Each structure stands twice: as C-alpha cells, then as structure tokens.
Short mmCIF file of C-alpha atoms in Angstrom, two decimals:
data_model
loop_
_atom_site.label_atom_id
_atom_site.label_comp_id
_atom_site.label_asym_id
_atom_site.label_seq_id
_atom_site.Cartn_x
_atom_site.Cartn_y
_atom_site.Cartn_z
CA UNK W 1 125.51 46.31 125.94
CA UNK W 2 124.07 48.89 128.10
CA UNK W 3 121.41 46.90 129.84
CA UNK W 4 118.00 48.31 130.01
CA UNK W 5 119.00 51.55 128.04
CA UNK W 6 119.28 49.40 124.81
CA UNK W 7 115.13 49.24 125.06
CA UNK W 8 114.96 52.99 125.14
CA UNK W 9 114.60 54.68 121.77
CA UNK W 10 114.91 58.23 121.48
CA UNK W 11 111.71 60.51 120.71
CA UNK W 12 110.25 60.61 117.29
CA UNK W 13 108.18 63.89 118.17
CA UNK W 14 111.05 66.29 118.11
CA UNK W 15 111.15 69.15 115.95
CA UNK W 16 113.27 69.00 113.04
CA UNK W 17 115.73 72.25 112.39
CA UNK W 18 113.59 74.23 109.99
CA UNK W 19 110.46 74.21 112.20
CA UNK W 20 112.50 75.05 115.16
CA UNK W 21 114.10 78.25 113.51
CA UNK W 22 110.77 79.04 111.97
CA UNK W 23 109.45 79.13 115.97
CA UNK W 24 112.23 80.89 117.19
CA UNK W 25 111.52 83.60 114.59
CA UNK W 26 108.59 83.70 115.71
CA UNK W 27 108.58 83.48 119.43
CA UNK W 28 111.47 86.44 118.68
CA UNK W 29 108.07 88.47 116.87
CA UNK W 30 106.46 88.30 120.36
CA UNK W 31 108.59 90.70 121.72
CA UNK W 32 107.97 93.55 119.30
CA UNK W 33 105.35 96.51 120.43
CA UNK W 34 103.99 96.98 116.93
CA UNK W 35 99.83 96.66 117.67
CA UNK W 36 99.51 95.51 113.86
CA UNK W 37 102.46 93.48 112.45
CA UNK W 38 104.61 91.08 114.70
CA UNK W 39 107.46 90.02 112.46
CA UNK W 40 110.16 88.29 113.91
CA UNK W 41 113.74 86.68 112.00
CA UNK W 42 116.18 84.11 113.37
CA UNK W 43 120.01 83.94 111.17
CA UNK W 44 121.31 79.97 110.85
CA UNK W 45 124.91 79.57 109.83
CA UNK W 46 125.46 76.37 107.52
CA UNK W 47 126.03 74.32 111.09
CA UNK W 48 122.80 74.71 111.95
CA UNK W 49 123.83 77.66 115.18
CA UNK W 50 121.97 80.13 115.25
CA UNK W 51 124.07 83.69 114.89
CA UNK W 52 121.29 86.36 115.22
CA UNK W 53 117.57 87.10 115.96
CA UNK W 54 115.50 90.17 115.90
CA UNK W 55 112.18 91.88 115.28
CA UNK W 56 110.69 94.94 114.18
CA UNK W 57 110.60 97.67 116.85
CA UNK W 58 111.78 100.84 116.77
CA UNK W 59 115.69 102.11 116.79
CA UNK W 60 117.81 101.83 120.16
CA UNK W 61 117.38 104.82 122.57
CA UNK W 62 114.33 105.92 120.63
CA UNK W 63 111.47 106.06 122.81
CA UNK W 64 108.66 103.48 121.31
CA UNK W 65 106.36 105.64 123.68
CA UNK W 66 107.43 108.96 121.61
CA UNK W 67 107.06 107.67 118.26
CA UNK W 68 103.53 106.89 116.52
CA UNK W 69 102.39 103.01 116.08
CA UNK W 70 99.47 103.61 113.67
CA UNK W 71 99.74 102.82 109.42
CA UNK W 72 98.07 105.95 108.37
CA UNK W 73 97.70 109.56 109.50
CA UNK W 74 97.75 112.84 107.22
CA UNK W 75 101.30 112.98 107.36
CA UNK W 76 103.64 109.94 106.81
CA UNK W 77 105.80 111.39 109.38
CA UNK W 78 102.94 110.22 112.08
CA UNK W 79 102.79 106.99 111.26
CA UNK W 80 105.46 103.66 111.95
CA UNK W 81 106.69 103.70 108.99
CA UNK W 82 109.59 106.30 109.26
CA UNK W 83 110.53 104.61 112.29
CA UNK W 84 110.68 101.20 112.59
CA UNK W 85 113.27 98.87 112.21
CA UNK W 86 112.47 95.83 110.33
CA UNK W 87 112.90 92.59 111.89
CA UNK W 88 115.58 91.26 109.18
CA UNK W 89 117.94 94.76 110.21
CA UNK W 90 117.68 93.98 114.25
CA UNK W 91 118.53 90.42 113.04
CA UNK W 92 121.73 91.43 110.76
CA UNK W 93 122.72 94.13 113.61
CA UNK W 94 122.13 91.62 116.36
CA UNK W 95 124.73 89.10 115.04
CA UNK W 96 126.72 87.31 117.26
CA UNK W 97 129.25 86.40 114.75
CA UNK W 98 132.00 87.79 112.76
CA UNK W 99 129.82 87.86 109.48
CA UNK W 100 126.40 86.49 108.12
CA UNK W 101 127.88 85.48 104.72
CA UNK W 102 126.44 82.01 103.69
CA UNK W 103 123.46 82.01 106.36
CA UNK W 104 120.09 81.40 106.12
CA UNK W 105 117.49 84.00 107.46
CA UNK W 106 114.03 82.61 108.42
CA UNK W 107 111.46 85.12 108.49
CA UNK W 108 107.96 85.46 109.49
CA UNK W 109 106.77 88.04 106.88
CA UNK W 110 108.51 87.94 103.01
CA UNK W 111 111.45 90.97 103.20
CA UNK W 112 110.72 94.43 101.80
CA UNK W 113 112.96 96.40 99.61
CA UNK W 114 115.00 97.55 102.02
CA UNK W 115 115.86 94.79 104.06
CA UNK W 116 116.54 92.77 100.38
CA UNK W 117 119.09 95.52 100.14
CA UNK W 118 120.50 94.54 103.39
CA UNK W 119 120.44 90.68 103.19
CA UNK W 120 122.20 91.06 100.15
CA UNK W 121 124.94 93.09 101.71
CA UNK W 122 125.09 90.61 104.16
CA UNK W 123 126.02 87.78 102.44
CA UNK W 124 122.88 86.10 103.36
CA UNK W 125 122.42 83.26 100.73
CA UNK W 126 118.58 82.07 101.53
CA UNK W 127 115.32 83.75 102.52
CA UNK W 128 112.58 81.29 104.25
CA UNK W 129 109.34 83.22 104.47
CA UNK W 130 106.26 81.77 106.06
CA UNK W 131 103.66 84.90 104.69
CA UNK W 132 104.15 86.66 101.44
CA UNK W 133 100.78 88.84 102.08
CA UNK W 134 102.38 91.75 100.38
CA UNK W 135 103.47 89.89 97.53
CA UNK W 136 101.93 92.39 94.83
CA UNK W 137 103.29 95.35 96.33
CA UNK W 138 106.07 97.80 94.73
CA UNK W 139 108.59 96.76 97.56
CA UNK W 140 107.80 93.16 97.57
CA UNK W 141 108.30 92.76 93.86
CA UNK W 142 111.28 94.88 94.19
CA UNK W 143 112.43 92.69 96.21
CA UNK W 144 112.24 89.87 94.74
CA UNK W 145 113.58 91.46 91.79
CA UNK W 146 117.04 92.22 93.66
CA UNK W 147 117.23 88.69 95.27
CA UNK W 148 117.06 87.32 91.30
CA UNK W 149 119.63 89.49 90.36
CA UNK W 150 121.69 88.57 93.27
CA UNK W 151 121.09 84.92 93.73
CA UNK W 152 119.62 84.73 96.78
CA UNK W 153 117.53 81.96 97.01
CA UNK W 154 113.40 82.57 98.65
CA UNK W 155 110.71 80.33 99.36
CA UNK W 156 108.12 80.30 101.27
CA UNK W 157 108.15 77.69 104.70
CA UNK W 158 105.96 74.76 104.82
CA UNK W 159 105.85 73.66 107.99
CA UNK W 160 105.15 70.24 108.92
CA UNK W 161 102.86 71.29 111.70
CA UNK W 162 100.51 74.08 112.10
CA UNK W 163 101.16 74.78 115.78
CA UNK W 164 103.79 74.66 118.26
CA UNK W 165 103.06 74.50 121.89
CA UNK W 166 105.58 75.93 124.99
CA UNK W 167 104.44 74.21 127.87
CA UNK W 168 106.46 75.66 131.04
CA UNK W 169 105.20 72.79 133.33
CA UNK W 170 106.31 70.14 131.11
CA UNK W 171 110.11 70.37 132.55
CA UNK W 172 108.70 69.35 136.02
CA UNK W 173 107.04 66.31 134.42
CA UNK W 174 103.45 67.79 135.14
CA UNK W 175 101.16 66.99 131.72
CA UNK W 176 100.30 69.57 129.30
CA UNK W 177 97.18 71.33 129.41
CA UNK W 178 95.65 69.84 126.10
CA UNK W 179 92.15 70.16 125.44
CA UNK W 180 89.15 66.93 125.85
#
C-alpha cells in the first residue's frame, strides 16, 4: 500500500488522556507562588479538549508581594488563607468555553468546601484528585458531603506511571538526559 510506511507502527509509549490532564494540572501548579502548597486543575469537556486550567495564587490586580504567604500568624488576616484563590476557581474563571456543565476537573489536591460549592455550580460532573491529605478535615468532609448530595462523582487518580519527564532537547532529536 504505502511502501515502507506499512513497517512503521506508531508509538506504544504515549500517554494516555487521563495521565496527560493529570500532568497538565500539574505542570499548571508550577506556576503558582504559594512556598507551601502548589495545586494546580486542568477542565476536560466530554471530547477530551481541554476548556480551562488554573492554580492557586492570589486574586487579579492583587499584589502577591502585598499579601502574606505564611499558614499561621496571630491573626488569620496575616496569613494566605483570606487571600488566595484556589486552583479549581482560576480553573472555572479561566474557561475558554461557553459553560463547564458535563466536564471533568482533574486536580492535584482533593477540593475544599468552597470550591465543592463552585464545581457544583458549574455543572462539573467528575472530580479526579491525585492527594486527599486533608481528607479528615471539616472542609474536606464537607465536601464530600455536598458532592454526594449533588452527584458529582470523586476519586482519587491512579496513574499508570509515577513520573513524567519534559525533555526540551528531545524535539531536536538530541537524547534525554536519563541517568546510568
């Protein structure tokens, strides 16, 4: 048929579409300032398109030089936590569609209350989560709690390999730097 092309087979090493939106998530998480918790989230309509990405930083036109990064202080007003948008909100704001309703959000760290609140709103129908390490926590179990009552469907992301590795030489054919 097509000569020596029929001999070539495509590559078997690829990554599959839930590792890949897993990675962008979290290649998204790299951009936020936060010295303690990177958490990035990446939006997937049903055809597999991506619609929205974000990660937790503080709001537009809010200086993140102005505003405190630590988790305690005497006041809660000098710490993050008044402050910071979660990754999941910059990810719903950041949508490059009409709507989210019937996506699929992947997210580094399991959603708080708050950002249950807004997937809900959204429309989002699934949650994939690769940390729950707030799981006991009043917002985490109120979370949960409101994605029961509203059918959202979580689980937690097991991916199918540990590590994923962006080589910028490789597009120039040069080999990776793996280790001996």
């Amino acid at each position: 048929m097509f000569g020596s092309e029929m001999l070539c087979k495509k590559r078997e090493d690829y990554l599959e579409w839930p590792e890949y939106f897993m990675a962008v998530a979290f290649l998204s998480a790299q951009r936020s300032k936060d010295p303690n918790s990177q958490v990035g989230a990446c939006i997937v309509n049903p055809e597999n398109k991506i619609v929205g990405i974000g990660y937790n930083g503080m709001p537009n036109g809010c200086s993140d030089d102005l505003l405190p990064w630590t988790r305690t202080a005497q006041s809660k007003l000098d710490t993050k936590y008044p402050y910071v948008c979660h990754a999941e909100l910059n990810a719903i704001m950041n949508k490059n569609s009409a709507d989210v309703k019937g996506c699929s959000m992947y997210v580094a760290l399991f959603p708080c209350n708050e950002c249950a609140k807004l997937i809900i709103q959204a429309g989002i129908k699934e949650v994939i989560f690769m940390s729950d390490k707030y799981h006991d926590s009043p917002e985490m179990t109120a979370a949960r709690r409101l994605f029961d009552l509203a059918g959202i469907i979580y689980r937690k992301f097991k991916p199918k390999c540990n590590k994923i590795i962006i080589d910028f030489d490789s597009i120039n054919g040069r080999p990776s730097q793996k280790p001996m």
